[in-house]
Coordinates of N, CA and C in Angstrom, one line a residue:
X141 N 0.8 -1.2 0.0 CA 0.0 0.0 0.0 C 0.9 1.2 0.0
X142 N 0.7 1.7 -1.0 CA 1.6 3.1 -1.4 C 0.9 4.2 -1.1
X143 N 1.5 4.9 0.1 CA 0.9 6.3 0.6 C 1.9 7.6 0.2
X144 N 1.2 8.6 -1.3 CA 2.0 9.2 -1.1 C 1.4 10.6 -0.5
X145 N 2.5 11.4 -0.1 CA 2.5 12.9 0.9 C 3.2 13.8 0.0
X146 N 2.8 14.6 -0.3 CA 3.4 15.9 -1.1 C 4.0 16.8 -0.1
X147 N 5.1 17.2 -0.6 CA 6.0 18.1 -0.5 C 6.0 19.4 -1.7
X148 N 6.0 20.2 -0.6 CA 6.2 21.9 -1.2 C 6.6 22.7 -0.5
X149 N 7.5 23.9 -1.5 CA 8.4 24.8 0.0 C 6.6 25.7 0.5
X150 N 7.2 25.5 1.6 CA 6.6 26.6 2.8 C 4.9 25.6 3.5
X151 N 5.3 24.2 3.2 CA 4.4 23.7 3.7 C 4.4 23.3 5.8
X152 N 3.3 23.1 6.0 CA 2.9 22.9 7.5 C 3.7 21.7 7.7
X153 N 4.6 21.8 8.7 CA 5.4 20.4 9.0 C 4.4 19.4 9.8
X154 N 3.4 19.8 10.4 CA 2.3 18.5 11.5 C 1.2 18.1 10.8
X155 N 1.0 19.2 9.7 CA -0.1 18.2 8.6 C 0.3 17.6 7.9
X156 N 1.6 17.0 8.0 CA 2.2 15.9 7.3 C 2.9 15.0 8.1
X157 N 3.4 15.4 9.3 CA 4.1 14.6 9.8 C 3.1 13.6 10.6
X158 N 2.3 14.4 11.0 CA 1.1 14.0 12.2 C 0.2 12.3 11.6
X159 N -0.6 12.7 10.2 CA -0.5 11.7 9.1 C 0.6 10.8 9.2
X160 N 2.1 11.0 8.9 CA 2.9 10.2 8.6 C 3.0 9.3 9.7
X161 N 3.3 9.7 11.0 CA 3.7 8.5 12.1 C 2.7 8.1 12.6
X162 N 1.3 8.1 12.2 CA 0.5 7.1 12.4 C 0.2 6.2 11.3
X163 N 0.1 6.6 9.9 CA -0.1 6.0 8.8 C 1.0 4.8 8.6
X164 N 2.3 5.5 8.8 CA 3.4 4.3 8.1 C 3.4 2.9 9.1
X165 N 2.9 3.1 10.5 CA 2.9 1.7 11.2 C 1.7 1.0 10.3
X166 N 0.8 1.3 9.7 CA 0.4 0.3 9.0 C 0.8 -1.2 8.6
X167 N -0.2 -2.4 8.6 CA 1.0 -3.6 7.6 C 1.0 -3.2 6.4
X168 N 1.9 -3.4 5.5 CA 2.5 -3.3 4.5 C 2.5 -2.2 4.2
X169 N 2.3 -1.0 4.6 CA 2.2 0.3 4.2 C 3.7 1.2 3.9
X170 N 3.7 1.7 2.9 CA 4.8 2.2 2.7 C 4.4 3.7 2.3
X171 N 5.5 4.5 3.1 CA 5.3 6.0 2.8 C 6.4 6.9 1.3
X172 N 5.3 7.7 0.4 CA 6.4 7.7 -0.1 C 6.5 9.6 -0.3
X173 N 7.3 10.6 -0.3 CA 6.8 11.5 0.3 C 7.5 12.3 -1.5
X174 N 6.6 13.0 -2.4 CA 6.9 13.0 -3.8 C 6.9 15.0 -4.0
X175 N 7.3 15.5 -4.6 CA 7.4 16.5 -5.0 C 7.5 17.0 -6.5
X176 N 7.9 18.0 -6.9 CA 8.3 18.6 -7.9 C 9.9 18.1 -8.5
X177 N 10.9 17.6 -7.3 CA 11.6 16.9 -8.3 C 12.4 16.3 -6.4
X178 N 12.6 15.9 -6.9 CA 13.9 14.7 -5.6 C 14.6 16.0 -5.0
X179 N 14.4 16.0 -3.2 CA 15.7 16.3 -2.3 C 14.6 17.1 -1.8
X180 N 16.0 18.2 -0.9 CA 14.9 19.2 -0.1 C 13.9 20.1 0.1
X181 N 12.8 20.6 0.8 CA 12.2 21.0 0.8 C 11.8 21.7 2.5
X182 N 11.6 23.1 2.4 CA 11.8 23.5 3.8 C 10.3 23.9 3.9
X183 N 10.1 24.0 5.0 CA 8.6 24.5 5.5 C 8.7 25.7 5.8
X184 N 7.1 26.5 6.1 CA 6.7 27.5 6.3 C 7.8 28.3 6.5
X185 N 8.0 28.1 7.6 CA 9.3 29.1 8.4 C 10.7 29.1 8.0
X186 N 11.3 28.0 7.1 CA 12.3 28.0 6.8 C 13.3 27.1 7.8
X187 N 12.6 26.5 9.0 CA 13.4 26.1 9.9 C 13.6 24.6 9.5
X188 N 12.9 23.7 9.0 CA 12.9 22.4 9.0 C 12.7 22.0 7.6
X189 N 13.8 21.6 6.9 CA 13.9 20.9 5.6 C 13.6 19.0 5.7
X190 N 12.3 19.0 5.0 CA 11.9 17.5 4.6 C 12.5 17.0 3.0
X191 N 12.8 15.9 3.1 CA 13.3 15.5 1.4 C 12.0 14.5 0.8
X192 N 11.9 15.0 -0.4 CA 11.2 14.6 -1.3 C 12.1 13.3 -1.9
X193 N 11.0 12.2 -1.8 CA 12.4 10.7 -2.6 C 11.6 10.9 -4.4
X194 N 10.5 11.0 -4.2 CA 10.4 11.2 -5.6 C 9.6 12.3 -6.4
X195 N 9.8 12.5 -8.1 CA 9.1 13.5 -8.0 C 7.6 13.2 -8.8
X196 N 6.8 13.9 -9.3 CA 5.4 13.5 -9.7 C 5.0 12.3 -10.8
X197 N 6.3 12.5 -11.7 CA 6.2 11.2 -12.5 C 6.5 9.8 -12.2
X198 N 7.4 10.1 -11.1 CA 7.4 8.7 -10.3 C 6.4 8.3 -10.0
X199 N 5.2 8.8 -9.1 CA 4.7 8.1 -8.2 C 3.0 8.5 -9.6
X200 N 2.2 7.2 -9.8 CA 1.5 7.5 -10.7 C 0.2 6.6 -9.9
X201 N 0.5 5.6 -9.4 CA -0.7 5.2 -8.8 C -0.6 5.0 -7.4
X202 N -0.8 5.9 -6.7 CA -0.4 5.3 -5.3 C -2.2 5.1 -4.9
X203 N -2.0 4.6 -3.8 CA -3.4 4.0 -3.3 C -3.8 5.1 -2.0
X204 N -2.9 6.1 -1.7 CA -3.5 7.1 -0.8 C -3.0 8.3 -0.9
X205 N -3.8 9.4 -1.2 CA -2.8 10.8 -1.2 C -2.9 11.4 0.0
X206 N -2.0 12.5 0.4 CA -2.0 13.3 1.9 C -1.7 14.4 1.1
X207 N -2.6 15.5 1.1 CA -2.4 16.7 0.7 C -2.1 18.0 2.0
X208 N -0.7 18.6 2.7 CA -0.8 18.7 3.8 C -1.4 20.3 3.3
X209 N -1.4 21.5 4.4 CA -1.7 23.1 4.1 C 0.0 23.6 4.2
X210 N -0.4 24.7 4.3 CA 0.6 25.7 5.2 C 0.7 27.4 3.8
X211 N 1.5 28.2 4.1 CA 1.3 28.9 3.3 C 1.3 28.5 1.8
X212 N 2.5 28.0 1.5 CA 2.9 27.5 0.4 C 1.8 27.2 -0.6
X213 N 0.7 27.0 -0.1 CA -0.7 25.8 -0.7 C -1.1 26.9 -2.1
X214 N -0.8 28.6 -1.4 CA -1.2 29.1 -2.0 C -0.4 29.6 -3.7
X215 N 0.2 28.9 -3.8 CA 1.0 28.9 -5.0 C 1.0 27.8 -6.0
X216 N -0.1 26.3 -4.7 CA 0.1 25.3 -5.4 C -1.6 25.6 -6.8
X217 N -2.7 26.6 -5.9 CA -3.3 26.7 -6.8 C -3.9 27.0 -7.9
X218 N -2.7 27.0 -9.0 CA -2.5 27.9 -10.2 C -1.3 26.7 -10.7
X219 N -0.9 25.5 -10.0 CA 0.2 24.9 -10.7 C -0.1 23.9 -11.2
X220 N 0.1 23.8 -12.5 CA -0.7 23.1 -13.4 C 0.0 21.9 -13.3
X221 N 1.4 21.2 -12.3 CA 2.1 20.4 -12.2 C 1.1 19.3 -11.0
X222 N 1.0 19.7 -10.2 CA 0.5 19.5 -8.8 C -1.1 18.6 -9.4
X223 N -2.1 19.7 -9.9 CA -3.1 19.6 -10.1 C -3.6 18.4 -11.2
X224 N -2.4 18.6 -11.9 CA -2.9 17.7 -13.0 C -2.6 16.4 -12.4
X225 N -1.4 16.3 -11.6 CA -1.2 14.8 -11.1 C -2.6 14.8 -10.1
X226 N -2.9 15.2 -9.5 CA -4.2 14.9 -8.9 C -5.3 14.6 -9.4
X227 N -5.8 15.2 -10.6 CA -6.6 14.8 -11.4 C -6.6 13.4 -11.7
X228 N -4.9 13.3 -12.5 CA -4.9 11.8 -12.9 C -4.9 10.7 -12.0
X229 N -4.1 10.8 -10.8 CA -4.3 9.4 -9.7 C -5.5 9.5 -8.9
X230 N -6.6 10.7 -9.1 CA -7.4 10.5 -7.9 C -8.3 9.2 -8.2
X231 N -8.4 8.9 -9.6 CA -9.4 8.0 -9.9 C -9.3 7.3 -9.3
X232 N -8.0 6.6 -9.0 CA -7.5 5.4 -8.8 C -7.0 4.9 -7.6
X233 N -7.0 6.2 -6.5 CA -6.5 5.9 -5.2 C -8.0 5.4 -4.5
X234 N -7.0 4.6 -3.0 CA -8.3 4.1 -2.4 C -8.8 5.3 -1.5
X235 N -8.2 6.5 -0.9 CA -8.5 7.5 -1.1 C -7.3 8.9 -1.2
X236 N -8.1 9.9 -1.1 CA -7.2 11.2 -1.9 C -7.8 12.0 -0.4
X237 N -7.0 12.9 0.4 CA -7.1 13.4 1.4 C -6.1 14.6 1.2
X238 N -6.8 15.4 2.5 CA -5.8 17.0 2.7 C -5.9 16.7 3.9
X239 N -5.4 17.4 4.8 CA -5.1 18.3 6.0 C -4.8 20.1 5.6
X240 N -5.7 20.5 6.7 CA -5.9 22.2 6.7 C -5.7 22.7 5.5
X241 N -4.7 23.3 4.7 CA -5.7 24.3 3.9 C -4.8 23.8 2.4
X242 N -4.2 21.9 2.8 CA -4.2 21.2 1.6 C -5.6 21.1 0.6
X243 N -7.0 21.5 1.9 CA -7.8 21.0 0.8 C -8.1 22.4 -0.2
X244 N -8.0 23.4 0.3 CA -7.3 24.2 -1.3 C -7.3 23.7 -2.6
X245 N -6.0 22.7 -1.8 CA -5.0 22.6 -3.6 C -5.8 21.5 -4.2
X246 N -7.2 20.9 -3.2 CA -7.9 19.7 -3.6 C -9.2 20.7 -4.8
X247 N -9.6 21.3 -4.2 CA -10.7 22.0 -4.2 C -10.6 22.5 -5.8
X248 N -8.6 23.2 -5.9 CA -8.6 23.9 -7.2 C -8.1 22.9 -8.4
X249 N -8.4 21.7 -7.9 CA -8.1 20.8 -8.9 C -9.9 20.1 -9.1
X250 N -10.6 20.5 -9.1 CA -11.8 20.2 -9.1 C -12.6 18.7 -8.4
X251 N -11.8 18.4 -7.3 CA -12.3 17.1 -6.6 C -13.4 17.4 -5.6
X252 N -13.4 19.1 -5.0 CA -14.2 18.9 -4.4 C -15.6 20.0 -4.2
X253 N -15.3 20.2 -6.1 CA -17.0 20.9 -6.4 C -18.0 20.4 -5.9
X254 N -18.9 21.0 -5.3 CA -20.0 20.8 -4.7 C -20.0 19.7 -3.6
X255 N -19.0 19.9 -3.0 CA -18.6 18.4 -1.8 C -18.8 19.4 -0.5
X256 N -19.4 19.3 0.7 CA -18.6 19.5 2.1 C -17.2 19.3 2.4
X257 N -16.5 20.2 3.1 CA -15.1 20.5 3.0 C -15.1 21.2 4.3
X258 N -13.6 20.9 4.9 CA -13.0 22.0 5.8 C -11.6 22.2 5.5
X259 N -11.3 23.1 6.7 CA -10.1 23.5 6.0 C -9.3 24.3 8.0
X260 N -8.2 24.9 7.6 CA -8.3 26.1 8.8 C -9.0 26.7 9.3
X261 N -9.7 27.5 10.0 CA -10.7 28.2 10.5 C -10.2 29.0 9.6
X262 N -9.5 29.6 9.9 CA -9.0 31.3 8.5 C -8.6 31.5 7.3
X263 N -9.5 30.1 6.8 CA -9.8 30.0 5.2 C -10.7 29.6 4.7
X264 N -11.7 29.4 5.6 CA -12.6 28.5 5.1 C -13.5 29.7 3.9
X265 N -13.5 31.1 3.9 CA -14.2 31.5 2.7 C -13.0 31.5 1.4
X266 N -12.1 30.7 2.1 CA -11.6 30.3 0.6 C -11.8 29.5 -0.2
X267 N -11.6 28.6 0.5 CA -12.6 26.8 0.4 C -14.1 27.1 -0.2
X268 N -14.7 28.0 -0.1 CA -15.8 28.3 -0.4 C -15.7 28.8 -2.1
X269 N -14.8 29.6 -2.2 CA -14.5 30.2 -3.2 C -14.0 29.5 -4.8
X270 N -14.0 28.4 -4.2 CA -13.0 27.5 -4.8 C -14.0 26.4 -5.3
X271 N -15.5 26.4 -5.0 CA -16.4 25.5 -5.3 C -16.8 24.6 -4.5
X272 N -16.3 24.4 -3.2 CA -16.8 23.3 -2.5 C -17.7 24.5 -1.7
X273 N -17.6 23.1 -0.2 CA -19.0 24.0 0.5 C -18.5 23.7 1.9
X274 N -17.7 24.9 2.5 CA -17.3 24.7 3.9 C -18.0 24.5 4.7
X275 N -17.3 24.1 5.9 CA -17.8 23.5 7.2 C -16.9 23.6 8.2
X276 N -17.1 23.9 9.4 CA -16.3 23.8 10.6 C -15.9 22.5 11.1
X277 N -16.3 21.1 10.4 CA -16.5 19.8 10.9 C -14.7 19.8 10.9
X278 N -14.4 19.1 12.3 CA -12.9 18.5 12.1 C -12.2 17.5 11.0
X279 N -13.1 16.6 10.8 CA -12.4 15.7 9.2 C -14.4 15.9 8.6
X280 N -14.0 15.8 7.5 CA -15.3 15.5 6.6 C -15.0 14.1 5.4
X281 N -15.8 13.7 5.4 CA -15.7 12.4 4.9 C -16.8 12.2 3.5
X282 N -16.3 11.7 2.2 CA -17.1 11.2 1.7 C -17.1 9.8 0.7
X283 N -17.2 8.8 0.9 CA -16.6 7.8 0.8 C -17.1 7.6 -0.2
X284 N -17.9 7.6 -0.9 CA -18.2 7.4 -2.4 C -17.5 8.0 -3.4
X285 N -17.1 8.9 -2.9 CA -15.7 9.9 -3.6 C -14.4 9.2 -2.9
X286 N -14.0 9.0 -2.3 CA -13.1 8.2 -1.5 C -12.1 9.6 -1.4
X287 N -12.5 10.9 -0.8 CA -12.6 11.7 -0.3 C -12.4 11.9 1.2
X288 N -11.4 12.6 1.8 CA -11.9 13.2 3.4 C -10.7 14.4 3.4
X289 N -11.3 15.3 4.1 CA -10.7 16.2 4.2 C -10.5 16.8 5.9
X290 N -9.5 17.6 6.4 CA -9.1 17.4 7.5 C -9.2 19.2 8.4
X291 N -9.2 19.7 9.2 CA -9.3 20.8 9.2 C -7.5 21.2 9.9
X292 N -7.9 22.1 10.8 CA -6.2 22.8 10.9 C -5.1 21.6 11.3
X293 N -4.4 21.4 11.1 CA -2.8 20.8 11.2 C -3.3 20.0 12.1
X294 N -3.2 19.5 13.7 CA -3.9 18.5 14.6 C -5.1 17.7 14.2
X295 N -5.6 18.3 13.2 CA -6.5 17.7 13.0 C -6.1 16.4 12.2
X296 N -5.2 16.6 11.0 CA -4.5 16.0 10.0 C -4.4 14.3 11.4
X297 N -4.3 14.1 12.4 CA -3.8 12.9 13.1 C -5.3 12.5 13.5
X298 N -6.3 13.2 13.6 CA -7.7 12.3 13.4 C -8.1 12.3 12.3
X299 N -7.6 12.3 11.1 CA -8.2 12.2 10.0 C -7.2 10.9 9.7
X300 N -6.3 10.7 9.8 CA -5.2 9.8 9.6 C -5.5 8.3 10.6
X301 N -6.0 8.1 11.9 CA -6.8 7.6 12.8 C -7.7 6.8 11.9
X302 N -8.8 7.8 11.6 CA -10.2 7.2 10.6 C -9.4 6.8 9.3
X303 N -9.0 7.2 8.6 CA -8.5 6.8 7.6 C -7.8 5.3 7.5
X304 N -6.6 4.9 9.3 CA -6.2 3.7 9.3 C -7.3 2.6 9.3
X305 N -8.8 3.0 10.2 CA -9.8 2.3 10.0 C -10.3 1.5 8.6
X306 N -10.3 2.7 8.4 CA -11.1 2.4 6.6 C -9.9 1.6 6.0
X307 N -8.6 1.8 6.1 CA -7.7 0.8 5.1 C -8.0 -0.1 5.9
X308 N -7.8 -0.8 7.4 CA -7.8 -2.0 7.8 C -9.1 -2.4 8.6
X309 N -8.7 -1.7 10.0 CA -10.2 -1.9 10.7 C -9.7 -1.3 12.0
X310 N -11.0 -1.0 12.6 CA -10.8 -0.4 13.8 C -9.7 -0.6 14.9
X311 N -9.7 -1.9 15.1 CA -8.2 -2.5 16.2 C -7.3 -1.8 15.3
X312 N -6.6 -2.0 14.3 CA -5.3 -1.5 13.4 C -5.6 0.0 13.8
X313 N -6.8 1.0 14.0 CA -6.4 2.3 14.1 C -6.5 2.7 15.7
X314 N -6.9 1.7 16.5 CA -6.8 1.5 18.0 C -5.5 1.4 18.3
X315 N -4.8 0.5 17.5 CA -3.4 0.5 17.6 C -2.4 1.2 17.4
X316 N -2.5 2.0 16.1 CA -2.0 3.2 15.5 C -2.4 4.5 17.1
X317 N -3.6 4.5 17.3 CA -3.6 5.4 18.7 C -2.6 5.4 19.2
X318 N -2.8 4.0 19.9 CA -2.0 3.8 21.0 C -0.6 3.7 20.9
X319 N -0.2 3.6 19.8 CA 1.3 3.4 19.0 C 2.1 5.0 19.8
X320 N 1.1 5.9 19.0 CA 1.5 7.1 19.0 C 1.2 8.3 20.3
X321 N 0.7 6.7 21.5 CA 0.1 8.1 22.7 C -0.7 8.8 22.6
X322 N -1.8 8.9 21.1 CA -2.7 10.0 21.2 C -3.8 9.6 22.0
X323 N -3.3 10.9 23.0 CA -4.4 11.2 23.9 C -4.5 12.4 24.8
X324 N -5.1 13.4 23.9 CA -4.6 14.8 24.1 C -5.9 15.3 25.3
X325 N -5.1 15.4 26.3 CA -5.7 16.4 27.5 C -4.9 18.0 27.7
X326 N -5.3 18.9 26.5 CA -4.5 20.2 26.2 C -4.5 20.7 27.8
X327 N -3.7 21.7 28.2 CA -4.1 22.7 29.3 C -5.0 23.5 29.1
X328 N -5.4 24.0 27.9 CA -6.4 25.5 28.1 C -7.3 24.7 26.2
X329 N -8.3 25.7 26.4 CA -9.5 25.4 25.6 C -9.6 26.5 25.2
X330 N -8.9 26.9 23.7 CA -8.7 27.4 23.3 C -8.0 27.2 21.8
X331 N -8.6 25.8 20.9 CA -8.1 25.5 20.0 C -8.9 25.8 18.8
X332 N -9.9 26.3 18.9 CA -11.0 27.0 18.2 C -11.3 28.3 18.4
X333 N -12.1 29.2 17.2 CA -11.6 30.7 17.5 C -13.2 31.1 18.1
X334 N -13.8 29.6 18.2 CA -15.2 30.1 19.0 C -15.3 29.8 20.2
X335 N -13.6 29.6 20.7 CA -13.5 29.6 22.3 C -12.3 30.4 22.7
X336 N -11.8 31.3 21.8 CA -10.8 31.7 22.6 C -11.1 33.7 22.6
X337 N -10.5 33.9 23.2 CA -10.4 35.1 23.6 C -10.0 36.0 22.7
X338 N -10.5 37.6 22.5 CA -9.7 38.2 21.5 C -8.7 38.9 22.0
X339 N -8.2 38.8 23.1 CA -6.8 39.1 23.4 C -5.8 37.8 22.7
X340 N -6.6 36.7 22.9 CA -5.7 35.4 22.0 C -5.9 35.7 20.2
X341 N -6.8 35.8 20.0 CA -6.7 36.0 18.2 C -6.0 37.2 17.8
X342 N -5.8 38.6 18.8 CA -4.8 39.3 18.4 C -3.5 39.3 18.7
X343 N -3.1 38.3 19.3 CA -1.4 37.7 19.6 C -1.6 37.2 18.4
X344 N -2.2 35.8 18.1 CA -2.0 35.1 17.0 C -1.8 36.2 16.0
X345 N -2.6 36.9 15.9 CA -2.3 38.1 14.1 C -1.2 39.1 14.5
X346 N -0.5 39.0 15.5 CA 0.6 39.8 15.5 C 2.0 38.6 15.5
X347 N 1.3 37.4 16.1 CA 2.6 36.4 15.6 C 3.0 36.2 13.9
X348 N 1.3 35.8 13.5 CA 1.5 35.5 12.5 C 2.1 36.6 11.3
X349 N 2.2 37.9 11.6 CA 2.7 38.9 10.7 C 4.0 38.7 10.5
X350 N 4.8 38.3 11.3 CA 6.1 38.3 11.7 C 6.4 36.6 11.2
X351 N 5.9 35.9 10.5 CA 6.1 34.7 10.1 C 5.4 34.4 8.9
X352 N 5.2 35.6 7.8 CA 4.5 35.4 6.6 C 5.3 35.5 6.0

């Protein structure tokens, strides 16, 4: 079972990693992480370089996509490299997935016209814009499309969870849980912007200025 994960500069490192170290304990599962051409690739910030083993022509049928967000997403939708390979493997994977505001680069490749969709909280009227039909839902799921989409970055490791389900079965993603410790008791409640404070959402937009 070939899972591949795209790589792009300035992508979210936990909407792909998060996916990765629960997905690759799979049996037979193999990760394969593909890009625009073989080697490095740095994220958002510039701080952490991931390597791409292959690039788009390589990988033609894989059986699971991970589309992760982060700024970068917004460059992927207008790249007629990216999109077109999505077009062509989605037929054929057993499913095609984002994490946060990967589903963008899903959306502007036409997978998820007139579908329910999430995304970040602070894009979802982009997602909108794009032809699908947002939602606040944490993963959305449509399995006749063999479809799911994930909302911000943490979320990408319950959508990866459900996902181990549907490839094998519940125990295998009970296991993948417990593989990975997940078992989040945060300190503060405040991971949604319809619980946190606006002294918190104006830190966030003064951090986030200083990391665009």
């Amino acid at each position: 079972m070939q899972i591949a994960a795209i790589l792009f500069p300035r992508l979210t490192a936990l909407d792909l990693i998060g996916p990765y170290e629960t997905l690759q304990r799979l049996p037979d599962a193999t990760v394969t992480f593909v890009g625009h051409q073989r080697g490095e690739v740095r994220t958002e910030n510039g701080f952490l370089g991931l390597t791409a083993d292959a690039n788009f022509d390589e990988v033609l049928q894989p059986d699971v996509v991970i589309v992760p967000g982060g700024i970068g997403t917004r460059a992927l939708l207008d790249d007629a490299v990216v999109l077109d390979w999505l077009r062509a493997v989605n037929p054929t994977t057993r499913f095609t997935t984002s994490v946060c505001t990967g589903s963008l680069v899903l959306a502007a490749a036409g997978l998820l016209t007139d579908l329910e969709a999430t995304t970040h909280w602070s894009v979802l009227h982009l997602l909108g814009s794009l032809g699908a039909k947002p939602t606040t839902q944490r993963v959305v799921e449509h399995l006749d499309h063999r479809i799911i989409t994930a909302a911000g970055v943490s979320a990408g490791i319950d959508m990866a969870l459900r996902l181990s389900e549907l490839l094998v079965d519940r125990t295998a993603a009970e296991a993948m849980q417990l593989a990975i410790e997940y078992d989040p008791q945060p300190p503060f409640d405040c991971g949604h912007p319809d619980r946190a404070s606006a002294d918190v959402v104006e830190r966030l937009a003064d951090y986030s200025k200083t990391k665009a």
